mmCIF file of C-alpha atoms and ligand atoms in Angstrom:
data_model
loop_
_atom_site.group_PDB
_atom_site.id
_atom_site.type_symbol
_atom_site.label_atom_id
_atom_site.label_comp_id
_atom_site.label_asym_id
_atom_site.label_seq_id
_atom_site.Cartn_x
_atom_site.Cartn_y
_atom_site.Cartn_z
ATOM 1 C CA MET A 15 10.494 132.493 62.064
ATOM 2 C CA ARG A 16 8.377 133.823 64.979
ATOM 3 C CA GLU A 17 4.907 134.642 63.818
ATOM 4 C CA LEU A 18 4.511 138.453 63.951
ATOM 5 C CA ALA A 19 1.197 140.064 65.018
ATOM 6 C CA TYR A 20 -0.667 141.765 62.183
ATOM 7 C CA LYS A 21 -2.911 144.473 63.500
ATOM 8 C CA ARG A 22 -4.967 147.240 61.937
ATOM 9 C CA ILE A 23 -3.966 150.556 63.452
ATOM 10 C CA LEU A 24 -5.696 153.931 62.953
ATOM 11 C CA THR A 25 -3.677 157.051 63.131
ATOM 12 C CA VAL A 26 -4.991 160.644 62.851
ATOM 13 C CA GLN A 27 -2.474 163.361 62.302
ATOM 14 C CA ASP A 28 -1.509 165.807 59.505
ATOM 15 C CA ILE A 29 0.157 165.325 56.229
ATOM 16 C CA SER A 30 3.042 167.699 56.067
ATOM 17 C CA CYS A 31 3.972 167.222 52.394
ATOM 18 C CA LEU A 32 7.532 168.159 53.197
ATOM 19 C CA GLY A 33 9.298 167.804 56.510
ATOM 20 C CA GLN A 34 9.457 164.130 57.651
ATOM 21 C CA CYS A 35 6.855 164.354 60.365
ATOM 22 C CA SER A 36 3.416 163.078 61.232
ATOM 23 C CA LEU A 37 1.911 160.750 58.594
ATOM 24 C CA THR A 38 5.020 160.611 56.347
ATOM 25 C CA VAL A 39 6.799 159.149 59.371
ATOM 26 C CA ALA A 40 3.971 157.142 60.952
ATOM 27 C CA LEU A 41 3.025 155.213 57.775
ATOM 28 C CA PRO A 42 6.408 153.811 56.943
ATOM 29 C CA ILE A 43 7.197 152.994 60.574
ATOM 30 C CA LEU A 44 3.845 151.212 61.277
ATOM 31 C CA SER A 45 4.326 149.302 58.067
ATOM 32 C CA ALA A 46 7.893 148.306 59.084
ATOM 33 C CA CYS A 47 6.435 147.161 62.362
ATOM 34 C CA GLY A 48 4.246 144.813 60.308
ATOM 35 C CA HIS A 49 0.863 146.482 60.786
ATOM 36 C CA GLU A 50 -1.835 147.710 58.439
ATOM 37 C CA ALA A 51 -1.859 151.492 58.877
ATOM 38 C CA CYS A 52 -5.162 153.295 58.251
ATOM 39 C CA ILE A 53 -5.188 157.070 58.412
ATOM 40 C CA ILE A 54 -7.403 160.147 58.741
ATOM 41 C CA PRO A 55 -5.422 163.211 57.713
ATOM 42 C CA SER A 56 -6.263 166.012 60.175
ATOM 43 C CA ALA A 57 -4.833 168.761 57.905
ATOM 44 C CA VAL A 58 -2.596 169.129 54.863
ATOM 45 C CA LEU A 59 0.363 171.463 55.066
ATOM 46 C CA SER A 60 2.979 172.338 52.468
ATOM 47 C CA ASN A 61 5.574 171.699 55.124
ATOM 48 C CA HIS A 62 5.532 171.611 58.874
ATOM 49 C CA THR A 63 5.247 174.774 61.020
ATOM 50 C CA ALA A 64 8.887 175.059 62.036
ATOM 51 C CA PHE A 65 9.661 176.313 58.496
ATOM 52 C CA GLU A 66 9.441 180.134 58.155
ATOM 53 C CA SER A 67 6.058 179.847 56.351
ATOM 54 C CA PHE A 68 3.581 177.131 55.351
ATOM 55 C CA THR A 69 0.162 176.535 53.779
ATOM 56 C CA PHE A 70 -2.414 174.886 55.982
ATOM 57 C CA ARG A 71 -5.715 173.323 54.943
ATOM 58 C CA ASP A 72 -7.846 172.127 57.819
ATOM 59 C CA LEU A 73 -9.589 168.773 57.192
ATOM 60 C CA SER A 74 -11.596 168.696 60.396
ATOM 61 C CA GLU A 75 -14.949 168.407 58.600
ATOM 62 C CA GLU A 76 -13.840 165.235 56.806
ATOM 63 C CA ILE A 77 -13.454 163.362 60.071
ATOM 64 C CA PRO A 78 -17.148 162.941 61.010
ATOM 65 C CA ALA A 79 -17.947 161.909 57.334
ATOM 66 C CA ILE A 80 -15.259 159.265 57.413
ATOM 67 C CA SER A 81 -16.304 158.108 60.878
ATOM 68 C CA LYS A 82 -19.924 157.793 59.681
ATOM 69 C CA LYS A 83 -18.943 155.778 56.675
ATOM 70 C CA TRP A 84 -16.759 153.449 58.717
ATOM 71 C CA GLN A 85 -19.696 152.832 61.111
ATOM 72 C CA GLU A 86 -21.810 151.753 58.115
ATOM 73 C CA LEU A 87 -18.895 149.493 56.972
ATOM 74 C CA LYS A 88 -18.496 148.160 60.598
ATOM 75 C CA VAL A 89 -14.763 148.615 60.478
ATOM 76 C CA LYS A 90 -12.839 148.203 63.703
ATOM 77 C CA PHE A 91 -9.296 148.926 64.720
ATOM 78 C CA SER A 92 -6.825 147.253 67.107
ATOM 79 C CA ALA A 93 -5.343 150.528 68.188
ATOM 80 C CA PHE A 94 -5.857 154.197 67.661
ATOM 81 C CA TYR A 95 -2.924 156.632 67.779
ATOM 82 C CA THR A 96 -3.300 160.412 67.536
ATOM 83 C CA GLY A 97 -0.636 162.991 66.815
ATOM 84 C CA TYR A 98 -0.696 166.607 65.542
ATOM 85 C CA LEU A 99 -4.317 167.595 64.902
ATOM 86 C CA GLY A 100 -4.070 171.298 64.184
ATOM 87 C CA LYS A 101 -7.540 172.317 65.403
ATOM 88 C CA ALA A 102 -9.108 171.927 68.913
ATOM 89 C CA GLU A 103 -12.531 171.279 67.305
ATOM 90 C CA GLN A 104 -11.259 167.797 66.261
ATOM 91 C CA VAL A 105 -11.244 166.436 69.851
ATOM 92 C CA PRO A 106 -14.934 165.508 69.970
ATOM 93 C CA TYR A 107 -14.558 163.669 66.625
ATOM 94 C CA ILE A 108 -11.625 161.732 67.991
ATOM 95 C CA LYS A 109 -13.740 160.806 71.025
ATOM 96 C CA GLU A 110 -16.477 159.591 68.739
ATOM 97 C CA LEU A 111 -14.013 157.468 66.672
ATOM 98 C CA LYS A 112 -12.786 155.917 69.917
ATOM 99 C CA GLU A 113 -16.357 154.957 70.918
ATOM 100 C CA THR A 114 -17.368 153.591 67.502
ATOM 101 C CA CYS A 115 -14.406 152.237 65.688
ATOM 102 C CA LEU A 116 -12.194 150.496 68.284
ATOM 103 C CA LEU A 117 -12.295 146.791 69.166
ATOM 104 C CA SER A 118 -13.041 146.137 72.746
ATOM 105 C CA GLY A 119 -9.806 146.671 74.892
ATOM 106 C CA ALA A 120 -8.011 148.394 71.943
ATOM 107 C CA PRO A 121 -5.862 151.285 73.310
ATOM 108 C CA LEU A 122 -6.155 155.015 72.413
ATOM 109 C CA ILE A 123 -2.528 156.277 72.343
ATOM 110 C CA VAL A 124 -2.265 160.026 72.389
ATOM 111 C CA ASP A 125 0.879 161.957 71.408
ATOM 112 C CA PRO A 126 -0.279 165.444 72.414
ATOM 113 C CA ALA A 127 1.989 166.934 69.679
ATOM 114 C CA MET A 128 1.727 170.726 70.393
ATOM 115 C CA ALA A 129 5.053 171.957 71.827
ATOM 116 C CA ASP A 130 8.784 171.541 72.234
ATOM 117 C CA GLY A 131 11.806 173.386 73.621
ATOM 118 C CA GLY A 132 9.522 175.261 76.115
ATOM 119 C CA LYS A 133 7.197 176.650 73.472
ATOM 120 C CA LEU A 134 3.928 175.835 71.741
ATOM 121 C CA TYR A 135 4.129 175.223 67.996
ATOM 122 C CA VAL A 136 3.115 178.119 65.723
ATOM 123 C CA GLY A 137 -0.589 178.429 65.616
ATOM 124 C CA PHE A 138 -1.355 176.830 68.935
ATOM 125 C CA ASP A 139 -2.755 178.661 72.029
ATOM 126 C CA ALA A 140 -4.207 178.026 75.569
ATOM 127 C CA GLU A 141 -7.414 176.793 73.895
ATOM 128 C CA TYR A 142 -5.555 174.082 72.073
ATOM 129 C CA VAL A 143 -3.805 173.085 75.310
ATOM 130 C CA GLU A 144 -7.150 172.688 76.984
ATOM 131 C CA ALA A 145 -8.284 170.500 74.032
ATOM 132 C CA MET A 146 -5.249 168.318 74.405
ATOM 133 C CA LYS A 147 -6.009 167.940 78.116
ATOM 134 C CA GLU A 148 -9.571 166.795 77.186
ATOM 135 C CA LEU A 149 -8.126 164.285 74.730
ATOM 136 C CA CYS A 150 -5.508 162.913 77.194
ATOM 137 C CA ALA A 151 -8.430 162.310 79.639
ATOM 138 C CA CYS A 152 -9.780 159.752 77.171
ATOM 139 C CA ALA A 153 -6.455 158.173 76.406
ATOM 140 C CA ASP A 154 -5.123 154.873 77.693
ATOM 141 C CA ILE A 155 -1.459 156.002 77.104
ATOM 142 C CA ILE A 156 -0.071 159.451 76.615
ATOM 143 C CA LEU A 157 3.338 160.253 75.082
ATOM 144 C CA PRO A 158 4.299 163.886 76.020
ATOM 145 C CA ASN A 159 7.704 165.358 75.715
ATOM 146 C CA LEU A 160 8.802 167.440 78.713
ATOM 147 C CA THR A 161 7.444 170.649 77.350
ATOM 148 C CA GLU A 162 4.052 169.138 76.543
ATOM 149 C CA ALA A 163 4.072 167.528 80.072
ATOM 150 C CA CYS A 164 4.500 170.961 81.586
ATOM 151 C CA PHE A 165 1.594 172.378 79.603
ATOM 152 C CA LEU A 166 -0.609 169.403 80.496
ATOM 153 C CA ALA A 167 0.322 169.654 84.157
ATOM 154 C CA ASP A 168 0.028 173.475 84.278
ATOM 155 C CA LEU A 169 3.687 173.812 85.321
ATOM 156 C CA PRO A 170 6.104 176.427 84.024
ATOM 157 C CA TYR A 171 8.741 174.849 81.785
ATOM 158 C CA ARG A 172 12.320 174.623 82.997
ATOM 159 C CA GLU A 173 15.352 172.911 81.749
ATOM 160 C CA ASP A 174 16.634 171.903 85.191
ATOM 161 C CA PHE A 175 13.927 169.633 86.550
ATOM 162 C CA SER A 176 15.391 167.069 89.057
ATOM 163 C CA GLN A 177 14.574 163.335 88.639
ATOM 164 C CA GLU A 178 12.274 163.643 91.615
ATOM 165 C CA GLU A 179 10.437 166.482 90.039
ATOM 166 C CA ILE A 180 9.948 164.566 86.798
ATOM 167 C CA ARG A 181 8.831 161.582 88.850
ATOM 168 C CA GLN A 182 6.185 163.761 90.471
ATOM 169 C CA MET A 183 5.118 165.213 87.151
ATOM 170 C CA VAL A 184 4.596 161.798 85.640
ATOM 171 C CA MET A 185 2.578 160.620 88.710
ATOM 172 C CA ASN A 186 0.484 163.883 88.514
ATOM 173 C CA LEU A 187 -0.302 163.277 84.746
ATOM 174 C CA GLY A 188 -1.190 159.623 85.345
ATOM 175 C CA ALA A 189 -3.553 160.567 88.228
ATOM 176 C CA ARG A 190 -4.995 163.603 86.476
ATOM 177 C CA PHE A 191 -5.755 161.786 83.156
ATOM 178 C CA GLN A 192 -6.191 158.226 84.579
ATOM 179 C CA CYS A 193 -3.785 156.853 81.971
ATOM 180 C CA LYS A 194 -0.366 155.318 81.507
ATOM 181 C CA VAL A 195 2.378 157.857 80.761
ATOM 182 C CA VAL A 196 5.538 157.701 78.634
ATOM 183 C CA LEU A 197 7.394 161.064 79.123
ATOM 184 C CA THR A 198 10.308 161.650 76.749
ATOM 185 C CA GLY A 199 13.138 164.109 77.359
ATOM 186 C CA ALA A 200 13.006 163.072 81.009
ATOM 187 C CA THR A 201 16.739 163.691 81.729
ATOM 188 C CA THR A 202 18.736 165.506 84.338
ATOM 189 C CA ASP A 203 22.119 164.564 82.814
ATOM 190 C CA PRO A 204 23.127 166.719 79.859
ATOM 191 C CA ASP A 205 24.931 163.639 78.314
ATOM 192 C CA LYS A 206 21.957 161.376 78.524
ATOM 193 C CA SER A 207 18.405 161.231 77.131
ATOM 194 C CA GLY A 208 15.659 159.799 79.331
ATOM 195 C CA VAL A 209 12.268 158.325 79.205
ATOM 196 C CA ALA A 210 9.938 157.958 82.265
ATOM 197 C CA VAL A 211 7.363 155.199 81.994
ATOM 198 C CA LEU A 212 4.379 154.955 84.290
ATOM 199 C CA ASP A 213 2.668 151.590 83.894
ATOM 200 C CA GLY A 214 1.976 150.756 87.537
ATOM 201 C CA GLU A 215 2.508 152.436 90.883
ATOM 202 C CA GLU A 216 5.798 154.176 90.171
ATOM 203 C CA PRO A 217 7.548 155.499 86.995
ATOM 204 C CA ILE A 218 10.517 153.527 85.760
ATOM 205 C CA PHE A 219 13.321 155.575 84.130
ATOM 206 C CA TYR A 220 15.313 154.466 81.059
ATOM 207 C CA PHE A 221 18.435 156.467 80.218
ATOM 208 C CA HIS A 222 20.310 156.200 76.979
ATOM 209 C CA GLU A 223 23.018 157.927 74.930
ATOM 210 C CA LYS A 224 22.262 161.468 73.815
ATOM 211 C CA HIS A 225 23.499 162.901 70.550
ATOM 212 C CA SER A 226 24.817 166.430 70.429
ATOM 213 C CA ASN A 227 21.932 167.993 68.604
ATOM 214 C CA GLY A 228 18.343 166.945 68.639
ATOM 215 C CA CYS A 229 16.390 167.353 65.367
ATOM 216 C CA HIS A 230 12.878 168.079 64.344
ATOM 217 C CA GLY A 231 10.265 165.294 64.044
ATOM 218 C CA THR A 232 11.811 163.000 66.682
ATOM 219 C CA GLY A 233 8.558 162.873 68.592
ATOM 220 C CA ASP A 234 6.758 161.413 65.646
ATOM 221 C CA VAL A 235 9.406 158.738 65.090
ATOM 222 C CA TYR A 236 9.275 157.960 68.750
ATOM 223 C CA ALA A 237 5.415 157.625 68.922
ATOM 224 C CA SER A 238 5.156 155.609 65.732
ATOM 225 C CA VAL A 239 7.841 153.050 66.907
ATOM 226 C CA PHE A 240 6.207 152.946 70.354
ATOM 227 C CA ALA A 241 2.741 152.268 68.878
ATOM 228 C CA GLY A 242 4.075 149.721 66.444
ATOM 229 C CA ALA A 243 6.119 147.820 69.064
ATOM 230 C CA LEU A 244 3.287 147.839 71.609
ATOM 231 C CA MET A 245 0.948 146.349 69.086
ATOM 232 C CA GLN A 246 3.552 143.673 68.372
ATOM 233 C CA GLY A 247 2.815 142.530 71.923
ATOM 234 C CA LYS A 248 5.842 144.168 73.587
ATOM 235 C CA SER A 249 5.384 145.619 77.133
ATOM 236 C CA LEU A 250 4.869 149.302 77.606
ATOM 237 C CA TYR A 251 8.366 149.597 79.049
ATOM 238 C CA ASP A 252 10.023 147.531 76.277
ATOM 239 C CA SER A 253 8.165 149.535 73.618
ATOM 240 C CA ALA A 254 9.262 152.876 75.282
ATOM 241 C CA ARG A 255 12.892 151.620 75.419
ATOM 242 C CA LEU A 256 12.923 150.298 71.853
ATOM 243 C CA ALA A 257 11.424 153.629 70.546
ATOM 244 C CA ALA A 258 14.050 155.551 72.555
ATOM 245 C CA ASP A 259 17.008 153.470 71.216
ATOM 246 C CA PHE A 260 15.663 153.709 67.589
ATOM 247 C CA THR A 261 14.999 157.456 67.757
ATOM 248 C CA ALA A 262 18.507 158.030 69.213
ATOM 249 C CA ASP A 263 20.060 155.953 66.370
ATOM 250 C CA CYS A 264 18.146 158.081 63.801
ATOM 251 C CA ILE A 265 19.249 161.306 65.474
ATOM 252 C CA GLY A 266 22.817 160.036 65.390
ATOM 253 C CA PHE A 267 22.453 159.181 61.704
ATOM 254 C CA THR A 268 21.002 162.699 60.966
ATOM 255 C CA ASN A 269 23.460 164.748 63.046
ATOM 256 C CA GLY A 270 26.161 166.447 60.979
ATOM 257 C CA ASP A 271 23.905 167.041 57.994
ATOM 258 C CA ALA A 272 23.126 170.843 58.415
ATOM 259 C CA ASP A 273 20.765 170.740 55.333
ATOM 260 C CA HIS A 274 18.616 168.172 57.187
ATOM 261 C CA TRP A 275 17.637 170.491 60.164
ATOM 262 C CA TYR A 276 13.842 169.864 59.364
ATOM 263 C CA GLY A 277 13.547 166.170 59.966
ATOM 264 C CA VAL A 278 15.044 162.861 61.055
ATOM 265 C CA LYS A 279 16.708 160.559 58.504
ATOM 266 C CA PHE A 280 14.984 157.381 59.757
ATOM 267 C CA GLU A 281 14.480 155.479 56.430
ATOM 268 C CA PRO A 282 17.892 153.763 56.105
ATOM 269 C CA LEU A 283 17.480 152.425 59.704
ATOM 270 C CA LEU A 284 14.073 150.811 59.191
ATOM 271 C CA GLY A 285 15.804 147.487 58.418
ATOM 272 C CA ASP A 286 17.384 147.583 61.954
ATOM 273 C CA LEU A 287 13.897 148.244 63.424
ATOM 274 C CA ILE A 288 12.436 145.284 61.651
ATOM 275 C CA GLU A 289 15.303 143.086 63.003
ATOM 276 C CA LYS A 290 14.832 144.411 66.562
ATOM 277 C CA LEU A 291 11.116 143.503 66.486
ATOM 278 C CA LYS A 292 11.723 139.956 65.354
HETATM 279 O O1 PXL B 18 6.478 166.846 64.535
HETATM 280 C C1 PXL B 18 5.462 167.589 65.110
HETATM 281 C C2 PXL B 18 4.703 168.390 64.016
HETATM 282 C C3 PXL B 18 3.715 167.680 63.310
HETATM 283 N N1 PXL B 18 3.019 168.336 62.371
HETATM 284 C C4 PXL B 18 3.243 169.662 62.107
HETATM 285 C C5 PXL B 18 4.171 170.342 62.914
HETATM 286 C C6 PXL B 18 4.958 169.665 63.780
HETATM 287 C C7 PXL B 18 5.929 170.389 64.570
HETATM 288 O O2 PXL B 18 6.287 171.510 64.345
HETATM 289 O O3 PXL B 18 4.357 171.651 62.579
HETATM 290 C C8 PXL B 18 2.485 170.313 61.024
#
């Protein structure tokens, strides 16, 4: 059997106790990718914010305390992946963790999880968008969906961007934040899903089958598989493609279950992911 890489990855995002998103998705997926997953919960919610109501406990003040302890323990990570933070105040703490807890050359992967379908998630505002821009400026790789890309690029969201407009948006984000970009939802064909990957001079597009309905939490499945595959030594493009195919399979498996509108049924497909990574 090929020897798999075993990396220690830090991820900071919320615990939504119900709702199949953020840490309840990232932990099993990073483990399935064969990595040690370490976490800092950014907040604890009863359920994610697409439900009609939710509880929210901000854990911002834990971050500098944990960071200080880890500096004493001299703990270091091979990669750092951030998702939904909840509070703009956390960005300076994330920057400090990047400076103090990453091995030299380890990537900061930022999923600027703040919006979808043309709208910011409940509770977020222009100040949060500015904080995400500041965070993206420290990232090595950013993983926005099309809505987040529009907010980050100060462009009005539309559903009918041409491939050329998406190409320009990706180039603009790469130049603005000086990072690599993986833009999901980069499609002009209603029957296809697309990803635009900027890892050099020009974005490369990958198109794949689209299932009739999207579902909530797909961005978190995507980002976790992407981070896990990248840390297995796959190229940026191959990681983006593998994450796109796995996410599409999970959406296909979830579609048709109206009771499961709130999340993606990814668990029964983890075995396939493990096989694909071998
Ligand atoms: O999947 C993104 C996400 C993560 N965490 C929380 C959310 C959402 C999207 O709505 O509300 C708490």
